[in-house]
Tab-separated table of C-alpha atoms and ligand atoms in Angstrom:
chain	number	residue	atom	x	y	z
A	9	UNK	CA	31.871	40.539	3.771
A	10	UNK	CA	32.089	39.911	7.499
A	11	UNK	CA	30.499	36.457	7.697
A	12	UNK	CA	30.981	34.509	10.878
A	13	UNK	CA	33.591	31.776	10.489
A	14	UNK	CA	32.188	28.441	9.273
A	15	UNK	CA	31.217	26.156	12.125
A	16	UNK	CA	32.870	22.789	11.422
A	17	UNK	CA	31.048	20.784	14.093
A	18	UNK	CA	28.792	18.851	11.727
A	19	UNK	CA	31.272	18.522	8.877
A	20	UNK	CA	30.993	14.773	8.636
A	21	UNK	CA	33.281	13.087	6.121
A	22	UNK	CA	30.884	10.193	5.611
A	23	UNK	CA	32.032	7.302	3.442
A	24	UNK	CA	30.404	6.755	0.075
A	25	UNK	CA	27.183	4.783	0.469
A	26	UNK	CA	27.596	1.048	0.243
A	27	UNK	CA	24.472	-0.760	1.402
A	28	UNK	CA	24.246	-4.513	1.955
A	29	UNK	CA	22.483	-6.687	-0.623
A	30	UNK	CA	19.434	-7.410	1.522
A	31	UNK	CA	16.636	-9.625	0.334
A	32	UNK	CA	13.566	-7.779	1.601
A	33	UNK	CA	11.018	-10.434	2.586
A	34	UNK	CA	9.294	-8.415	5.307
A	35	UNK	CA	6.041	-6.419	5.178
A	36	UNK	CA	7.645	-3.768	2.930
A	37	UNK	CA	9.507	-2.315	1.296
A	38	UNK	CA	10.137	-5.180	-1.098
A	39	UNK	CA	13.135	-5.142	-3.429
A	40	UNK	CA	12.577	-2.938	-6.454
A	41	UNK	CA	12.800	-4.596	-9.855
A	42	UNK	CA	16.174	-3.836	-11.526
A	43	UNK	CA	14.366	-2.146	-14.408
A	44	UNK	CA	12.666	0.173	-11.890
A	45	UNK	CA	16.016	1.089	-10.326
A	46	UNK	CA	17.376	1.819	-13.777
A	47	UNK	CA	14.401	4.058	-14.608
A	48	UNK	CA	14.828	5.948	-11.317
A	49	UNK	CA	18.388	6.905	-12.189
A	50	UNK	CA	17.505	8.567	-15.492
A	51	UNK	CA	18.092	12.308	-15.900
A	52	UNK	CA	15.243	14.630	-15.067
A	53	UNK	CA	13.014	16.641	-17.333
A	54	UNK	CA	10.945	19.513	-15.987
A	55	UNK	CA	7.651	18.746	-14.320
A	56	UNK	CA	5.682	20.566	-17.050
A	57	UNK	CA	7.839	19.310	-19.924
A	58	UNK	CA	5.705	17.681	-22.635
A	59	UNK	CA	7.719	14.497	-22.134
A	60	UNK	CA	6.858	14.473	-18.423
A	61	UNK	CA	3.187	15.183	-19.119
A	62	UNK	CA	3.209	12.057	-21.287
A	63	UNK	CA	4.753	10.073	-18.415
A	64	UNK	CA	2.005	11.378	-16.095
A	65	UNK	CA	-0.629	10.261	-18.610
A	66	UNK	CA	1.027	6.852	-18.975
A	67	UNK	CA	0.986	6.393	-15.200
A	68	UNK	CA	-2.699	7.226	-15.014
A	69	UNK	CA	-3.568	4.723	-17.763
A	70	UNK	CA	-1.300	2.025	-16.325
A	71	UNK	CA	-2.743	2.528	-12.833
A	72	UNK	CA	-6.270	2.112	-14.215
A	73	UNK	CA	-5.188	-1.240	-15.670
A	74	UNK	CA	-3.550	-2.399	-12.437
A	75	UNK	CA	-6.670	-1.458	-10.490
A	76	UNK	CA	-9.155	-2.591	-13.163
A	77	UNK	CA	-10.934	0.730	-13.107
A	78	UNK	CA	-11.991	3.393	-15.565
A	79	UNK	CA	-11.951	6.090	-12.871
A	80	UNK	CA	-10.907	9.371	-14.464
A	81	UNK	CA	-9.441	10.522	-11.157
A	82	UNK	CA	-6.568	8.047	-10.818
A	83	UNK	CA	-3.203	9.531	-9.890
A	84	UNK	CA	-0.032	8.804	-7.952
A	85	UNK	CA	0.265	10.943	-4.803
A	86	UNK	CA	3.687	12.371	-3.894
A	87	UNK	CA	4.499	10.437	-0.742
A	88	UNK	CA	4.258	6.926	0.639
A	89	UNK	CA	1.141	4.802	1.067
A	90	UNK	CA	0.243	6.701	4.221
A	91	UNK	CA	0.115	9.951	2.200
A	92	UNK	CA	-2.428	8.410	-0.179
A	93	UNK	CA	-4.328	7.061	2.843
A	94	UNK	CA	-4.382	10.541	4.340
A	95	UNK	CA	-5.370	12.090	0.994
A	96	UNK	CA	-8.374	9.763	0.815
A	97	UNK	CA	-9.594	10.834	4.262
A	98	UNK	CA	-8.642	14.518	3.998
A	99	UNK	CA	-10.713	14.803	0.819
A	100	UNK	CA	-13.447	12.256	1.472
A	101	UNK	CA	-14.306	13.200	5.058
A	102	UNK	CA	-16.154	16.318	6.131
A	103	UNK	CA	-16.331	17.375	9.764
A	104	UNK	CA	-19.075	15.382	11.527
A	105	UNK	CA	-19.298	12.603	8.895
A	106	UNK	CA	-19.880	9.196	10.421
A	107	UNK	CA	-17.063	6.924	9.200
A	108	UNK	CA	-17.255	3.196	9.938
A	109	UNK	CA	-13.881	1.453	10.038
A	110	UNK	CA	-13.148	-2.266	10.089
A	111	UNK	CA	-10.651	-2.915	12.874
A	112	UNK	CA	-8.888	-6.235	12.488
A	113	UNK	CA	-5.270	-5.103	12.305
A	114	UNK	CA	-2.773	-2.279	12.635
A	115	UNK	CA	-3.776	-0.304	9.548
A	116	UNK	CA	-7.415	-0.085	10.632
A	117	UNK	CA	-6.140	1.770	13.695
A	118	UNK	CA	-4.187	4.157	11.462
A	119	UNK	CA	-7.386	4.850	9.497
A	120	UNK	CA	-9.191	5.620	12.772
A	121	UNK	CA	-6.453	8.034	13.844
A	122	UNK	CA	-6.436	9.870	10.518
A	123	UNK	CA	-10.239	10.007	10.149
A	124	UNK	CA	-10.524	11.507	13.652
A	125	UNK	CA	-7.964	14.178	12.794
A	126	UNK	CA	-10.181	15.223	9.877
A	127	UNK	CA	-13.218	15.563	12.123
A	128	UNK	CA	-14.973	12.265	11.379
A	129	UNK	CA	-17.280	10.736	13.924
A	130	UNK	CA	-15.544	7.367	13.904
A	131	UNK	CA	-17.374	4.104	14.605
A	132	UNK	CA	-15.634	0.736	14.481
A	133	UNK	CA	-16.338	-2.917	13.787
A	134	UNK	CA	-13.916	-5.325	15.444
A	135	UNK	CA	-12.527	-8.745	14.614
A	136	UNK	CA	-9.499	-10.469	16.155
A	137	UNK	CA	-6.249	-9.851	14.244
A	138	UNK	CA	-6.005	-12.408	11.417
A	139	UNK	CA	-9.758	-12.695	10.825
A	140	UNK	CA	-11.988	-10.911	8.315
A	141	UNK	CA	-15.512	-9.444	8.262
A	142	UNK	CA	-18.461	-11.379	6.831
A	143	UNK	CA	-21.105	-9.711	4.662
A	144	UNK	CA	-23.594	-10.163	7.513
A	145	UNK	CA	-21.330	-8.330	9.948
A	146	UNK	CA	-20.815	-5.555	7.413
A	147	UNK	CA	-24.566	-5.295	6.772
A	148	UNK	CA	-25.209	-5.055	10.529
A	149	UNK	CA	-22.533	-2.355	10.899
A	150	UNK	CA	-24.028	-0.314	8.053
A	151	UNK	CA	-27.551	-0.661	9.432
A	152	UNK	CA	-26.472	0.375	12.919
A	153	UNK	CA	-24.217	3.314	12.048
A	154	UNK	CA	-25.496	4.549	8.629
A	155	UNK	CA	-22.024	5.872	7.832
A	156	UNK	CA	-21.050	8.225	5.023
A	157	UNK	CA	-17.956	6.051	4.452
A	158	UNK	CA	-17.033	2.444	5.229
A	159	UNK	CA	-13.272	1.857	5.271
A	160	UNK	CA	-11.818	-1.636	4.960
A	161	UNK	CA	-8.254	-2.868	4.579
A	162	UNK	CA	-8.181	-5.352	1.690
A	163	UNK	CA	-4.769	-6.795	2.521
A	164	UNK	CA	-3.891	-6.396	6.211
A	165	UNK	CA	-0.097	-6.442	6.202
A	166	UNK	CA	-0.036	-6.683	10.002
A	167	UNK	CA	-2.065	-9.921	10.069
A	168	UNK	CA	-1.749	-11.569	6.652
A	169	UNK	CA	-5.529	-11.687	6.133
A	170	UNK	CA	-7.303	-10.798	2.891
A	171	UNK	CA	-10.719	-9.157	3.349
A	172	UNK	CA	-13.194	-10.442	0.713
A	173	UNK	CA	-14.726	-7.431	-1.061
A	174	UNK	CA	-17.320	-8.971	-3.373
A	175	UNK	CA	-20.800	-7.825	-2.391
A	176	UNK	CA	-19.594	-5.186	0.090
A	177	UNK	CA	-20.195	-2.188	-2.190
A	178	UNK	CA	-23.744	-3.330	-3.039
A	179	UNK	CA	-24.524	-3.251	0.682
A	180	UNK	CA	-22.802	0.119	1.127
A	181	UNK	CA	-24.710	1.708	-1.690
A	182	UNK	CA	-28.055	0.566	-0.227
A	183	UNK	CA	-27.209	2.772	2.768
A	184	UNK	CA	-25.787	5.665	0.728
A	185	UNK	CA	-22.322	4.763	2.034
A	186	UNK	CA	-19.099	5.113	0.055
A	187	UNK	CA	-16.700	2.163	0.156
A	188	UNK	CA	-13.063	3.081	0.840
A	189	UNK	CA	-10.431	0.354	0.423
A	190	UNK	CA	-6.788	0.169	1.494
A	191	UNK	CA	-5.107	-1.824	-1.274
A	192	UNK	CA	-1.490	-1.079	-0.332
A	193	UNK	CA	-0.446	-4.748	-0.114
A	194	UNK	CA	-2.881	-6.075	-2.716
A	195	UNK	CA	-2.421	-3.860	-5.806
A	196	UNK	CA	-0.427	-5.880	-8.342
A	197	UNK	CA	-0.318	-9.013	-6.192
A	198	UNK	CA	-3.818	-10.100	-5.237
A	199	UNK	CA	-7.016	-10.194	-7.356
A	200	UNK	CA	-8.677	-6.792	-7.163
A	201	UNK	CA	-11.417	-5.539	-9.490
A	202	UNK	CA	-12.145	-2.006	-8.378
A	203	UNK	CA	-15.019	-1.232	-10.750
A	204	UNK	CA	-16.588	-4.700	-10.849
A	205	UNK	CA	-16.580	-4.725	-7.044
A	206	UNK	CA	-17.967	-1.172	-6.852
A	207	UNK	CA	-15.168	0.317	-4.730
A	208	UNK	CA	-15.575	4.117	-4.539
A	209	UNK	CA	-12.199	5.206	-3.147
A	210	UNK	CA	-8.934	3.329	-2.982
A	211	UNK	CA	-5.279	3.983	-2.350
A	212	UNK	CA	-2.110	1.963	-2.519
A	213	UNK	CA	1.663	2.206	-2.239
A	214	UNK	CA	4.596	1.662	-4.562
A	215	UNK	CA	6.817	-0.378	-2.290
A	216	UNK	CA	4.828	-3.573	-1.784
A	217	UNK	CA	3.569	-5.674	-4.710
A	218	UNK	CA	4.545	-3.064	-7.311
A	219	UNK	CA	8.266	-3.367	-6.483
A	220	UNK	CA	9.123	0.319	-6.764
A	221	UNK	CA	10.850	2.058	-3.819
A	222	UNK	CA	8.618	3.949	-1.350
A	223	UNK	CA	7.806	7.548	-2.209
A	224	UNK	CA	4.857	7.544	-4.591
A	225	UNK	CA	1.372	6.229	-3.877
A	226	UNK	CA	-1.598	5.482	-6.144
A	227	UNK	CA	-5.005	7.000	-5.383
A	228	UNK	CA	-8.326	6.705	-7.195
A	229	UNK	CA	-11.855	8.082	-6.740
A	230	UNK	CA	-14.922	7.135	-8.807
A	231	UNK	CA	-17.674	9.559	-9.836
A	232	UNK	CA	-19.643	8.908	-6.649
A	233	UNK	CA	-16.626	9.844	-4.508
A	234	UNK	CA	-15.784	12.840	-6.715
A	235	UNK	CA	-19.365	14.077	-6.277
A	236	UNK	CA	-18.917	14.123	-2.511
A	237	UNK	CA	-15.511	15.794	-2.753
A	238	UNK	CA	-16.487	18.461	-5.284
A	239	UNK	CA	-19.611	19.342	-3.260
A	240	UNK	CA	-17.869	19.753	0.087
A	241	UNK	CA	-19.214	22.643	2.141
A	242	UNK	CA	-15.712	23.350	3.472
A	243	UNK	CA	-12.267	23.461	1.916
A	244	UNK	CA	-10.118	20.302	2.067
A	245	UNK	CA	-8.241	20.926	5.340
A	246	UNK	CA	-4.882	19.785	3.968
A	247	UNK	CA	-3.187	21.928	1.334
A	248	UNK	CA	-0.628	19.444	0.036
A	249	UNK	CA	-3.146	16.626	-0.404
A	250	UNK	CA	-6.050	18.734	-1.726
A	251	UNK	CA	-7.231	16.707	-4.718
A	252	UNK	CA	-9.522	19.493	-5.939
A	253	UNK	CA	-6.306	21.459	-6.615
A	254	UNK	CA	-4.124	18.497	-7.609
A	255	UNK	CA	-6.769	17.342	-10.073
A	256	UNK	CA	-6.023	20.458	-12.122
A	257	UNK	CA	-2.320	19.505	-12.303
A	258	UNK	CA	-3.051	15.917	-13.357
A	259	UNK	CA	-5.994	16.946	-15.569
A	260	UNK	CA	-5.989	19.004	-18.773
A	261	UNK	CA	-5.272	22.356	-17.115
A	262	UNK	CA	-1.778	21.364	-15.884
A	263	UNK	CA	-1.942	24.025	-13.206
A	264	UNK	CA	1.139	24.002	-10.994
A	265	UNK	CA	0.429	22.778	-7.476
A	266	UNK	CA	3.633	21.148	-6.276
A	267	UNK	CA	6.540	19.746	-8.241
A	268	UNK	CA	5.840	16.089	-8.934
A	269	UNK	CA	8.655	13.755	-7.842
A	270	UNK	CA	9.956	13.297	-11.386
A	271	UNK	CA	12.149	10.245	-10.887
A	272	UNK	CA	9.606	8.463	-8.698
A	273	UNK	CA	7.174	8.821	-11.588
A	274	UNK	CA	9.774	7.217	-13.896
A	275	UNK	CA	10.115	4.369	-11.414
A	276	UNK	CA	6.374	3.886	-11.004
A	277	UNK	CA	5.910	3.900	-14.770
A	278	UNK	CA	8.446	1.110	-15.168
A	279	UNK	CA	6.889	-0.858	-12.279
A	280	UNK	CA	3.437	-0.541	-13.854
A	281	UNK	CA	4.828	-1.388	-17.297
A	282	UNK	CA	6.100	-4.626	-15.736
A	283	UNK	CA	2.579	-5.332	-14.436
A	284	UNK	CA	1.066	-4.749	-17.886
A	285	UNK	CA	3.768	-6.794	-19.615
A	286	UNK	CA	3.248	-9.797	-17.320
A	287	UNK	CA	-0.548	-9.437	-17.280
A	288	UNK	CA	-2.583	-9.052	-14.115
A	289	UNK	CA	-4.060	-12.573	-14.064
A	290	UNK	CA	-0.587	-14.058	-14.585
A	291	UNK	CA	0.874	-11.845	-11.867
A	292	UNK	CA	-1.830	-12.807	-9.362
A	293	UNK	CA	-1.288	-16.484	-10.238
A	294	UNK	CA	2.472	-16.109	-9.715
A	295	UNK	CA	1.943	-14.555	-6.267
A	296	UNK	CA	-0.404	-17.398	-5.314
A	297	UNK	CA	1.874	-20.160	-6.627
A	298	UNK	CA	4.906	-18.723	-4.786
A	299	UNK	CA	2.898	-18.347	-1.572
A	300	UNK	CA	1.592	-21.913	-1.814
A	301	UNK	CA	5.119	-23.221	-2.270
A	302	UNK	CA	6.087	-21.280	0.862
A	303	UNK	CA	3.093	-22.512	2.889
A	304	UNK	CA	3.869	-26.128	1.903
A	305	UNK	CA	7.493	-25.646	2.934
A	306	UNK	CA	6.469	-24.201	6.285
A	307	UNK	CA	4.145	-27.134	6.925
A	308	UNK	CA	6.910	-29.625	6.122
A	309	UNK	CA	9.086	-27.860	8.720
A	310	UNK	CA	6.298	-28.153	11.274
A	311	UNK	CA	5.554	-24.406	11.232
A	312	UNK	CA	2.012	-23.087	11.004
A	313	UNK	CA	0.350	-19.992	9.599
A	314	UNK	CA	-1.735	-17.657	11.752
A	315	UNK	CA	-4.479	-17.066	9.167
A	316	UNK	CA	-6.982	-19.696	7.977
A	317	UNK	CA	-6.078	-20.965	4.492
A	318	UNK	CA	-9.148	-19.443	2.787
A	319	UNK	CA	-8.330	-15.893	3.976
A	320	UNK	CA	-4.562	-16.082	3.677
A	321	UNK	CA	-2.891	-13.304	1.741
A	322	UNK	CA	-0.441	-14.488	-0.963
A	323	UNK	CA	1.651	-11.325	-0.585
A	324	UNK	CA	2.142	-11.537	3.190
A	325	UNK	CA	2.184	-14.542	5.501
A	326	UNK	CA	2.106	-14.479	9.289
A	327	UNK	CA	4.011	-17.521	10.570
A	328	UNK	CA	3.447	-18.600	14.172
A	329	UNK	CA	6.589	-18.451	16.313
A	330	UNK	CA	7.071	-21.940	17.817
A	331	UNK	CA	7.009	-22.351	21.592
A	332	UNK	CA	10.332	-21.442	23.220
A	333	UNK	CA	11.756	-19.581	20.186
A	334	UNK	CA	12.891	-15.953	20.535
A	335	UNK	CA	11.218	-14.303	17.540
A	336	UNK	CA	13.483	-11.257	17.562
A	337	UNK	CA	16.664	-13.367	17.617
A	338	UNK	CA	15.510	-15.155	14.459
A	339	UNK	CA	14.882	-11.846	12.676
A	340	UNK	CA	18.371	-10.636	13.634
A	341	UNK	CA	20.073	-13.919	12.660
A	342	UNK	CA	18.412	-13.997	9.230
A	343	UNK	CA	19.620	-10.481	8.580
A	344	UNK	CA	23.134	-10.858	9.955
A	345	UNK	CA	23.872	-14.320	8.563
A	346	UNK	CA	21.905	-14.374	5.336
A	347	UNK	CA	21.056	-10.754	4.451
A	348	UNK	CA	17.371	-11.631	4.588
A	349	UNK	CA	14.871	-9.221	6.122
A	350	UNK	CA	11.671	-10.486	7.704
A	351	UNK	CA	9.702	-8.780	10.496
A	352	UNK	CA	8.147	-9.649	13.823
A	353	UNK	CA	4.504	-9.214	14.735
A	354	UNK	CA	2.745	-5.940	15.556
A	355	UNK	CA	0.126	-5.105	18.175
A	356	UNK	CA	-1.950	-8.145	19.184
A	357	UNK	CA	0.507	-10.380	17.328
A	358	UNK	CA	3.748	-8.932	18.753
A	359	UNK	CA	6.126	-11.765	19.641
A	360	UNK	CA	3.645	-14.345	18.330
A	361	UNK	CA	4.296	-14.295	14.574
A	362	UNK	CA	6.824	-13.391	11.925
A	363	UNK	CA	5.596	-11.368	8.989
A	364	UNK	CA	6.991	-12.613	5.707
A	365	UNK	CA	6.315	-10.857	2.422
A	366	UNK	CA	6.610	-12.382	-1.036
A	367	UNK	CA	5.741	-9.315	-3.029
A	368	UNK	CA	6.111	-8.316	-6.665
A	369	UNK	CA	9.609	-8.994	-8.008
A	370	UNK	CA	10.421	-10.961	-4.841
A	371	UNK	CA	7.561	-13.418	-5.370
A	372	UNK	CA	9.763	-16.155	-6.870
A	373	UNK	CA	10.392	-19.816	-6.032
A	374	UNK	CA	14.137	-19.232	-5.574
A	375	UNK	CA	13.438	-16.809	-2.715
A	376	UNK	CA	11.138	-19.322	-1.033
A	377	UNK	CA	13.785	-22.061	-1.212
A	378	UNK	CA	16.466	-19.705	0.114
A	379	UNK	CA	14.294	-18.407	2.955
A	380	UNK	CA	13.150	-21.868	4.050
A	381	UNK	CA	16.747	-23.120	4.079
A	382	UNK	CA	17.944	-20.087	6.038
A	383	UNK	CA	15.064	-20.370	8.490
A	384	UNK	CA	15.876	-24.058	9.030
A	385	UNK	CA	19.508	-23.200	9.832
A	386	UNK	CA	18.576	-20.360	12.187
A	387	UNK	CA	15.958	-22.405	14.053
A	388	UNK	CA	18.464	-25.196	14.780
B	416	PLP	C1	2.506	-0.352	4.177
B	416	PLP	C2	1.052	-0.102	4.376
B	416	PLP	C3	0.536	1.189	4.515
B	416	PLP	C4	1.385	2.429	4.625
B	416	PLP	O1	2.253	2.590	3.577
B	416	PLP	P1	3.622	3.414	3.816
B	416	PLP	O2	4.269	3.282	2.471
B	416	PLP	O3	4.358	2.701	4.900
B	416	PLP	O4	3.286	4.796	4.174
B	416	PLP	C5	-0.839	1.325	4.618
B	416	PLP	N1	-1.662	0.274	4.605
B	416	PLP	C6	-1.190	-0.990	4.496
B	416	PLP	C7	-2.148	-2.137	4.496
B	416	PLP	C8	0.179	-1.212	4.385
B	416	PLP	O5	0.650	-2.445	4.285
């Protein structure tokens, strides 16, 4: 009974949380749909409860719709988009595999870093930030490096460019290469046909065009990718993200691996239900129409976009910072005066652009009108 006396140093009497009503128009997170927030706050059931198993099944089916795939292995990973990115590489890469990565933005560099940590022999193809790879460049890269995996970022959130994917898998498969695609800022916002385009491995996030808070991240492998993973000579060198074990939790065996984030699965289910309710084609069209309204408004203010119109991403626009304007001051003023979040540029584009997201629930004309008006005031 002789405990030491309680140390009171860190006994913080913090006020009850009261966060500001920010409109999140940056590169993510975007605002969650109110129905998603409502689903998140529901009481828990156990992670092996029959009701939860049904929710897991629903999420797998709904994810297949959102991705336009029949891949059996389609699950949400417990973690943010980067966890699903890491899961793809931890499982897909074996030590010594040549992995070719398209480097035309920040997330390509993250792929390089992760692939190296899993023992890949990384090769890169480069384009300036804001540009995309042509089929000829991809063919040349495949012919030169003969990689086991080619990794491309479909929607580069750091540049606002959309990498065309049609025809890429056909080339990959001629070289026995698997195509890995980052679809974090495209899933649910930009046309994406995983099976029709032959993509072998893909991951995404919940907090961009799906309008669910960060914390759960879709991942899918087709049979070709599963073949490579199930025939690995060595164990997956990451316990938490080992899909050969997690597959038995999400599959029929329901073998405990780790406790699924119950409420995040509720939230994702509601977010994906919203996608199915609206319809994918309608949702893509809404993202495009909202983006076009924004691009027109920018042009009428004399502002220009960094990415050429044909490769511009509807979900994220990089706007050039006009000569003599302090880009950071604009970001701060929008937040402090109007509760609007946008972001500055990263890497090669630091100080040169603002990154403005119109994703999921936030992709609405009223947000465009509000943002343009606020931007006009702040730029005065
Ligand atoms: C946001 C993002 C990620 C990482 O997702 P987190 O949720 O931040 O971990 C990966 N790739 C792209 C293209 C992204 O936009």
